[in-house]
Amino acid sequence: MRIRTNVAAVAFLVNALGAAAPARAQAADVRFVLDFLLQGQQSAFVLGRERGYYTAQNVNLAAFDPGRGGADSITKVASGTHDIGFGDLSAMIEFDAKNPGRKLIAVLLVYDQAPLSLISLKKTGIEKPADLMGRKGGAPTVDATYRLFDVFARVNGIDPARVQWANVQPQVREPMLVRGEIDFAAAWVMTAVPALRGLGVKQDDINVMMLRDHGVDLYANVLFTTPAFARQHPEAVRGFVKATIQSWQAAAAEPDAAIAALKRAEPLSDPAVEIGRLKWALEFVVTPRVRKTGIGDVDPARLRKHIDMVTDGFGLPRKLAPETVFDSRFLPRAAERQIGR
């Protein structure tokens, strides 16, 4: 009888303590889509998922899906199949300008500088913008570097009509460059350079002309969502942003750990190739400005110039106001956003 009494007393005490303890908020389901397949430049997200950074922020990754390039992640979030996406800010601006009733909003800047580049082999002698005239470039017509080439040409005083272009698929762009079928390629640098290296081209034989070094200084990838999702689930967006910052901080500090996590998630990946892609990506994430200010926020004046260039280069029907493009309310304080110091 005494044993039963003690058991009942313990049960009563446990129930009382449980009732008195504050209830933990229910984790929010977030369907996330990346910009591309799992490669080195996406490994920070894989590392953050593996280490539980999102779970710690009360975010349940109900979907963690690869993208298919271009505007894929943008259309998926806009259509409602996913809640938060990772993709190019310029493509998001284009979508918003053309779809005023279905706009998206950026909540975290990840790539402080765009990896837009014109890649050639040194034997072609292309070293400066003027050297492109009379030459043949190759790119998919959806490639952002290609679509901004007229802006690049105007800024650098060259005649774009004197540059010939071939519309090529991404998978044949670098092989065509190696075979001499094109003189240069428009691409993201962390895509083109590893591809050339994989084809046996030595690093010293590759020439990289970054658009940022020639007057076209743009932002690139951001986290974005819909205003409706941000309004209905502000804590989920805030937690996702914070976990993503932690993920990139960890990848910058431990790139080998990020690639190891990628290998576990994508067994067919080649760590020797993917570490190169990640290090290229980090160059555009951890810029001198970011080292001073922390990852995640934008400079309003620079964002305004970005919008101007994209509106002009893409021939958009209207120009967006910076405050409708980026919402900084979901960012943690600056001390939590330091990276690469």
Tab-separated table of C-alpha atoms in Angstrom:
chain	number	residue	atom	x	y	z
A	1	MET	CA	0.000	0.000	0.000
A	2	ARG	CA	2.822	2.365	0.861
A	3	ILE	CA	4.516	1.648	-2.458
A	4	ARG	CA	1.351	2.533	-4.344
A	5	THR	CA	1.051	5.764	-2.389
A	6	ASN	CA	4.633	6.765	-3.161
A	7	VAL	CA	4.192	5.982	-6.854
A	8	ALA	CA	1.029	8.052	-6.948
A	9	ALA	CA	2.795	10.905	-5.194
A	10	VAL	CA	5.703	10.825	-7.641
A	11	ALA	CA	3.288	10.763	-10.587
A	12	PHE	CA	1.416	13.739	-9.166
A	13	LEU	CA	4.690	15.668	-8.694
A	14	VAL	CA	5.897	14.901	-12.239
A	15	ASN	CA	2.575	16.029	-13.707
A	16	ALA	CA	2.624	19.197	-11.630
A	17	LEU	CA	6.152	20.063	-12.692
A	18	GLY	CA	5.286	19.342	-16.317
A	19	ALA	CA	2.299	21.646	-16.146
A	20	ALA	CA	4.382	24.393	-14.555
A	21	ALA	CA	7.200	24.176	-17.159
A	22	PRO	CA	6.852	26.575	-20.087
A	23	ALA	CA	5.695	24.793	-23.225
A	24	ARG	CA	8.221	24.737	-26.058
A	25	ALA	CA	6.849	26.319	-29.189
A	26	GLN	CA	5.942	23.823	-31.865
A	27	ALA	CA	8.552	23.610	-34.614
A	28	ALA	CA	7.486	25.252	-37.844
A	29	ASP	CA	7.596	23.218	-41.046
A	30	VAL	CA	9.596	24.969	-43.767
A	31	ARG	CA	9.911	23.636	-47.312
A	32	PHE	CA	13.267	24.833	-48.626
A	33	VAL	CA	14.630	24.774	-52.171
A	34	LEU	CA	18.224	25.446	-53.215
A	35	ASP	CA	19.380	27.176	-56.368
A	36	PHE	CA	21.040	24.108	-57.866
A	37	LEU	CA	22.127	20.530	-57.268
A	38	LEU	CA	24.171	19.657	-54.182
A	39	GLN	CA	27.660	20.943	-54.913
A	40	GLY	CA	30.398	22.687	-52.963
A	41	GLN	CA	28.637	26.046	-53.017
A	42	GLN	CA	25.556	24.472	-51.410
A	43	SER	CA	27.532	22.555	-48.768
A	44	ALA	CA	27.025	25.180	-46.040
A	45	PHE	CA	23.307	24.374	-45.974
A	46	VAL	CA	24.039	20.642	-45.827
A	47	LEU	CA	26.437	21.201	-42.913
A	48	GLY	CA	23.876	23.319	-41.051
A	49	ARG	CA	21.198	20.684	-41.494
A	50	GLU	CA	23.530	17.915	-40.317
A	51	ARG	CA	24.640	19.850	-37.230
A	52	GLY	CA	21.084	20.688	-36.224
A	53	TYR	CA	21.293	24.457	-36.607
A	54	TYR	CA	17.809	24.655	-38.114
A	55	THR	CA	16.301	22.336	-35.529
A	56	ALA	CA	17.827	24.465	-32.761
A	57	GLN	CA	15.993	27.473	-34.216
A	58	ASN	CA	12.695	25.573	-34.054
A	59	VAL	CA	12.627	25.029	-37.801
A	60	ASN	CA	11.661	21.635	-39.197
A	61	LEU	CA	13.046	21.195	-42.708
A	62	ALA	CA	9.982	19.556	-44.209
A	63	ALA	CA	11.720	19.732	-47.595
A	64	PHE	CA	15.373	20.294	-48.501
A	65	ASP	CA	15.334	20.114	-52.259
A	66	PRO	CA	17.918	20.833	-54.973
A	67	GLY	CA	17.121	23.423	-57.603
A	68	ARG	CA	17.558	23.196	-61.341
A	69	GLY	CA	19.332	26.469	-62.011
A	70	GLY	CA	18.114	29.751	-63.405
A	71	ALA	CA	14.803	30.855	-61.939
A	72	ASP	CA	13.764	27.404	-60.679
A	73	SER	CA	13.835	28.175	-56.953
A	74	ILE	CA	12.075	31.492	-57.581
A	75	THR	CA	9.153	29.963	-59.444
A	76	LYS	CA	8.804	27.199	-56.842
A	77	VAL	CA	8.512	29.633	-53.933
A	78	ALA	CA	6.235	31.956	-55.899
A	79	SER	CA	3.973	29.038	-56.834
A	80	GLY	CA	3.712	27.868	-53.208
A	81	THR	CA	5.388	24.471	-53.526
A	82	HIS	CA	8.178	25.765	-51.230
A	83	ASP	CA	8.291	28.395	-48.491
A	84	ILE	CA	11.868	29.689	-48.604
A	85	GLY	CA	14.345	29.605	-51.457
A	86	PHE	CA	17.986	30.318	-52.208
A	87	GLY	CA	18.622	32.040	-55.513
A	88	ASP	CA	19.917	34.979	-57.503
A	89	LEU	CA	18.734	38.425	-56.432
A	90	SER	CA	18.747	39.711	-60.020
A	91	ALA	CA	16.398	36.907	-61.091
A	92	MET	CA	14.141	37.678	-58.122
A	93	ILE	CA	14.042	41.362	-59.085
A	94	GLU	CA	13.108	40.376	-62.626
A	95	PHE	CA	10.301	38.146	-61.366
A	96	ASP	CA	8.905	40.865	-59.108
A	97	ALA	CA	9.036	43.480	-61.841
A	98	LYS	CA	7.100	41.215	-64.218
A	99	ASN	CA	4.700	39.754	-61.627
A	100	PRO	CA	3.519	42.558	-59.330
A	101	GLY	CA	0.775	40.412	-57.840
A	102	ARG	CA	3.093	37.541	-56.892
A	103	LYS	CA	6.144	39.325	-55.512
A	104	LEU	CA	8.932	37.811	-53.442
A	105	ILE	CA	11.097	39.457	-50.797
A	106	ALA	CA	14.763	38.821	-49.935
A	107	VAL	CA	15.466	38.361	-46.222
A	108	LEU	CA	19.193	37.481	-46.151
A	109	LEU	CA	22.056	38.375	-48.481
A	110	VAL	CA	24.539	35.503	-48.815
A	111	TYR	CA	26.646	36.364	-51.887
A	112	ASP	CA	27.860	39.897	-51.302
A	113	GLN	CA	29.351	39.934	-54.796
A	114	ALA	CA	28.098	38.203	-57.914
A	115	PRO	CA	30.361	35.464	-59.377
A	116	LEU	CA	29.640	36.738	-62.910
A	117	SER	CA	32.633	36.127	-65.144
A	118	LEU	CA	33.923	35.857	-68.687
A	119	ILE	CA	36.276	32.864	-68.925
A	120	SER	CA	38.868	32.307	-71.635
A	121	LEU	CA	42.052	30.356	-72.194
A	122	LYS	CA	45.162	32.504	-71.964
A	123	LYS	CA	46.278	31.468	-75.432
A	124	THR	CA	43.395	33.523	-76.885
A	125	GLY	CA	44.964	36.723	-75.545
A	126	ILE	CA	41.722	38.021	-73.981
A	127	GLU	CA	42.871	40.075	-71.023
A	128	LYS	CA	40.654	43.189	-70.991
A	129	PRO	CA	37.126	44.097	-72.158
A	130	ALA	CA	38.322	45.612	-75.460
A	131	ASP	CA	39.878	42.242	-76.371
A	132	LEU	CA	36.382	40.744	-76.617
A	133	MET	CA	35.522	42.652	-79.786
A	134	GLY	CA	35.735	40.457	-82.846
A	135	ARG	CA	35.565	37.322	-80.676
A	136	LYS	CA	32.915	34.659	-80.142
A	137	GLY	CA	31.390	33.972	-76.753
A	138	GLY	CA	29.262	31.081	-75.596
A	139	ALA	CA	26.487	30.988	-72.993
A	140	PRO	CA	22.922	29.848	-72.407
A	141	THR	CA	20.553	32.704	-73.216
A	142	VAL	CA	19.269	32.587	-69.619
A	143	ASP	CA	22.752	33.135	-68.166
A	144	ALA	CA	22.889	36.337	-66.088
A	145	THR	CA	26.393	37.239	-67.310
A	146	TYR	CA	25.232	36.997	-70.917
A	147	ARG	CA	22.067	38.983	-70.245
A	148	LEU	CA	24.053	41.774	-68.599
A	149	PHE	CA	26.734	41.850	-71.277
A	150	ASP	CA	25.329	44.958	-72.989
A	151	VAL	CA	25.526	46.808	-69.653
A	152	PHE	CA	29.087	45.554	-69.196
A	153	ALA	CA	29.961	46.654	-72.748
A	154	ARG	CA	28.495	50.114	-72.277
A	155	VAL	CA	30.288	50.635	-68.942
A	156	ASN	CA	33.584	49.619	-70.561
A	157	GLY	CA	33.170	51.518	-73.820
A	158	ILE	CA	33.055	48.562	-76.192
A	159	ASP	CA	30.599	47.858	-78.986
A	160	PRO	CA	28.484	44.762	-78.135
A	161	ALA	CA	27.552	44.412	-81.821
A	162	ARG	CA	31.164	43.476	-82.494
A	163	VAL	CA	30.919	40.439	-80.216
A	164	GLN	CA	29.418	37.245	-81.643
A	165	TRP	CA	27.513	34.843	-79.401
A	166	ALA	CA	26.627	31.160	-79.594
A	167	ASN	CA	23.645	29.914	-77.592
A	168	VAL	CA	25.010	26.809	-75.869
A	169	GLN	CA	23.837	24.503	-73.105
A	170	PRO	CA	25.774	24.705	-69.805
A	171	GLN	CA	27.135	21.159	-70.078
A	172	VAL	CA	28.857	21.824	-73.425
A	173	ARG	CA	30.078	25.372	-72.751
A	174	GLU	CA	33.491	24.496	-71.293
A	175	PRO	CA	34.171	21.615	-73.744
A	176	MET	CA	33.511	24.056	-76.610
A	177	LEU	CA	35.973	26.490	-75.064
A	178	VAL	CA	38.630	23.791	-74.836
A	179	ARG	CA	38.038	22.739	-78.453
A	180	GLY	CA	38.332	26.337	-79.645
A	181	GLU	CA	34.759	26.538	-80.930
A	182	ILE	CA	34.237	29.668	-78.811
A	183	ASP	CA	36.803	32.199	-77.599
A	184	PHE	CA	35.281	32.857	-74.193
A	185	ALA	CA	32.399	31.712	-72.015
A	186	ALA	CA	29.945	33.641	-69.845
A	187	ALA	CA	29.437	31.796	-66.560
A	188	TRP	CA	29.579	31.822	-62.796
A	189	VAL	CA	33.262	31.433	-62.041
A	190	MET	CA	32.839	28.600	-59.513
A	191	THR	CA	31.050	26.601	-62.197
A	192	ALA	CA	33.327	27.251	-65.173
A	193	VAL	CA	36.786	27.008	-63.619
A	194	PRO	CA	36.296	23.599	-61.910
A	195	ALA	CA	34.703	22.316	-65.131
A	196	LEU	CA	37.763	23.375	-67.130
A	197	ARG	CA	40.080	21.827	-64.556
A	198	GLY	CA	38.073	18.608	-64.854
A	199	LEU	CA	38.758	18.664	-68.591
A	200	GLY	CA	42.491	18.758	-67.943
A	201	VAL	CA	43.102	22.506	-68.328
A	202	LYS	CA	45.763	23.845	-65.968
A	203	GLN	CA	44.818	26.719	-63.672
A	204	ASP	CA	47.629	28.835	-65.120
A	205	ASP	CA	46.108	28.468	-68.582
A	206	ILE	CA	42.741	29.947	-67.553
A	207	ASN	CA	41.970	33.664	-67.682
A	208	VAL	CA	39.118	34.969	-65.531
A	209	MET	CA	37.578	38.382	-66.187
A	210	MET	CA	35.228	39.240	-63.326
A	211	LEU	CA	32.438	41.690	-64.146
A	212	ARG	CA	32.780	43.173	-60.650
A	213	ASP	CA	36.293	44.348	-61.577
A	214	HIS	CA	34.972	46.164	-64.636
A	215	GLY	CA	32.127	48.314	-63.369
A	216	VAL	CA	29.321	45.755	-62.950
A	217	ASP	CA	29.316	45.182	-59.203
A	218	LEU	CA	26.174	43.276	-58.239
A	219	TYR	CA	24.892	41.211	-55.368
A	220	ALA	CA	24.003	37.587	-56.068
A	221	ASN	CA	22.305	34.856	-54.031
A	222	VAL	CA	19.847	35.593	-51.260
A	223	LEU	CA	17.336	33.783	-49.099
A	224	PHE	CA	13.865	34.831	-50.173
A	225	THR	CA	10.245	34.094	-49.367
A	226	THR	CA	6.787	35.479	-50.020
A	227	PRO	CA	5.488	38.438	-48.010
A	228	ALA	CA	2.539	36.264	-46.965
A	229	PHE	CA	4.764	33.529	-45.491
A	230	ALA	CA	6.937	36.128	-43.736
A	231	ARG	CA	3.841	37.755	-42.272
A	232	GLN	CA	2.246	34.483	-41.152
A	233	HIS	CA	5.446	32.813	-39.862
A	234	PRO	CA	7.870	35.579	-38.803
A	235	GLU	CA	9.631	33.433	-36.193
A	236	ALA	CA	10.193	30.637	-38.696
A	237	VAL	CA	11.758	33.091	-41.153
A	238	ARG	CA	13.851	34.654	-38.397
A	239	GLY	CA	15.020	31.221	-37.221
A	240	PHE	CA	15.797	30.080	-40.757
A	241	VAL	CA	17.867	33.209	-41.374
A	242	LYS	CA	19.814	32.747	-38.147
A	243	ALA	CA	20.492	29.061	-38.831
A	244	THR	CA	21.671	29.880	-42.352
A	245	ILE	CA	24.093	32.482	-41.018
A	246	GLN	CA	25.452	29.906	-38.566
A	247	SER	CA	25.791	27.415	-41.423
A	248	TRP	CA	27.900	29.776	-43.539
A	249	GLN	CA	29.959	30.821	-40.518
A	250	ALA	CA	30.735	27.138	-39.896
A	251	ALA	CA	31.531	26.474	-43.576
A	252	ALA	CA	33.893	29.456	-43.683
A	253	ALA	CA	35.676	28.259	-40.535
A	254	GLU	CA	35.659	24.555	-41.466
A	255	PRO	CA	35.401	24.106	-45.251
A	256	ASP	CA	36.611	20.499	-45.036
A	257	ALA	CA	33.775	19.687	-42.626
A	258	ALA	CA	31.260	21.227	-45.024
A	259	ILE	CA	32.544	19.105	-47.907
A	260	ALA	CA	32.532	15.988	-45.717
A	261	ALA	CA	28.861	16.674	-44.908
A	262	LEU	CA	28.193	17.151	-48.625
A	263	LYS	CA	29.838	13.803	-49.391
A	264	ARG	CA	27.587	12.066	-46.870
A	265	ALA	CA	24.524	13.666	-48.453
A	266	GLU	CA	25.685	13.196	-52.055
A	267	PRO	CA	27.948	10.124	-52.195
A	268	LEU	CA	28.812	10.592	-55.882
A	269	SER	CA	30.322	14.040	-55.281
A	270	ASP	CA	34.091	14.481	-55.646
A	271	PRO	CA	35.526	16.264	-52.573
A	272	ALA	CA	38.579	17.459	-54.521
A	273	VAL	CA	36.296	19.296	-56.964
A	274	GLU	CA	33.702	20.475	-54.472
A	275	ILE	CA	36.195	22.037	-52.037
A	276	GLY	CA	37.293	24.248	-54.917
A	277	ARG	CA	33.715	25.291	-55.614
A	278	LEU	CA	33.133	26.091	-51.948
A	279	LYS	CA	36.299	28.183	-51.684
A	280	TRP	CA	35.301	30.126	-54.806
A	281	ALA	CA	31.862	30.717	-53.275
A	282	LEU	CA	33.343	31.910	-49.992
A	283	GLU	CA	35.290	34.550	-51.896
A	284	PHE	CA	31.952	36.105	-52.883
A	285	VAL	CA	30.329	35.591	-49.482
A	286	VAL	CA	33.136	36.758	-47.197
A	287	THR	CA	34.151	39.991	-48.922
A	288	PRO	CA	36.102	42.815	-47.240
A	289	ARG	CA	32.802	44.626	-46.622
A	290	VAL	CA	31.259	41.565	-44.989
A	291	ARG	CA	34.285	41.136	-42.722
A	292	LYS	CA	33.541	44.609	-41.365
A	293	THR	CA	29.757	44.601	-41.263
A	294	GLY	CA	28.829	40.925	-40.973
A	295	ILE	CA	27.005	38.641	-43.376
A	296	GLY	CA	23.423	39.217	-44.382
A	297	ASP	CA	22.600	42.889	-44.911
A	298	VAL	CA	22.720	45.113	-47.982
A	299	ASP	CA	24.015	48.608	-48.598
A	300	PRO	CA	20.969	50.665	-49.703
A	301	ALA	CA	22.902	52.766	-52.226
A	302	ARG	CA	24.536	49.711	-53.775
A	303	LEU	CA	21.205	47.881	-53.905
A	304	ARG	CA	19.709	50.856	-55.735
A	305	LYS	CA	22.512	50.684	-58.333
A	306	HIS	CA	21.975	46.934	-58.625
A	307	ILE	CA	18.292	47.474	-59.363
A	308	ASP	CA	19.149	50.147	-61.938
A	309	MET	CA	21.577	47.843	-63.787
A	310	VAL	CA	19.239	44.861	-63.791
A	311	THR	CA	16.242	46.956	-64.867
A	312	ASP	CA	18.273	48.300	-67.777
A	313	GLY	CA	20.071	45.070	-68.697
A	314	PHE	CA	16.996	42.838	-68.521
A	315	GLY	CA	14.683	45.424	-70.094
A	316	LEU	CA	12.229	45.261	-67.183
A	317	PRO	CA	8.828	46.951	-67.415
A	318	ARG	CA	9.238	48.867	-64.160
A	319	LYS	CA	11.866	49.769	-61.591
A	320	LEU	CA	11.439	48.474	-58.047
A	321	ALA	CA	12.076	50.469	-54.890
A	322	PRO	CA	14.891	49.003	-52.736
A	323	GLU	CA	12.639	48.679	-49.696
A	324	THR	CA	10.313	46.364	-51.648
A	325	VAL	CA	13.221	44.098	-52.613
A	326	PHE	CA	14.998	43.464	-49.298
A	327	ASP	CA	13.543	43.198	-45.783
A	328	SER	CA	16.163	43.419	-43.027
A	329	ARG	CA	13.745	42.905	-40.120
A	330	PHE	CA	14.549	39.197	-39.904
A	331	LEU	CA	18.295	39.650	-39.429
A	332	PRO	CA	19.885	39.018	-36.016
A	333	ARG	CA	22.014	41.732	-34.449
A	334	ALA	CA	25.334	42.552	-36.122
A	335	ALA	CA	27.428	40.782	-33.459
A	336	GLU	CA	25.797	37.471	-34.426
A	337	ARG	CA	26.528	37.980	-38.117
A	338	GLN	CA	30.336	38.263	-38.026
A	339	ILE	CA	32.128	35.945	-40.415
A	340	GLY	CA	35.616	35.371	-41.741
A	341	ARG	CA	37.525	37.355	-39.126
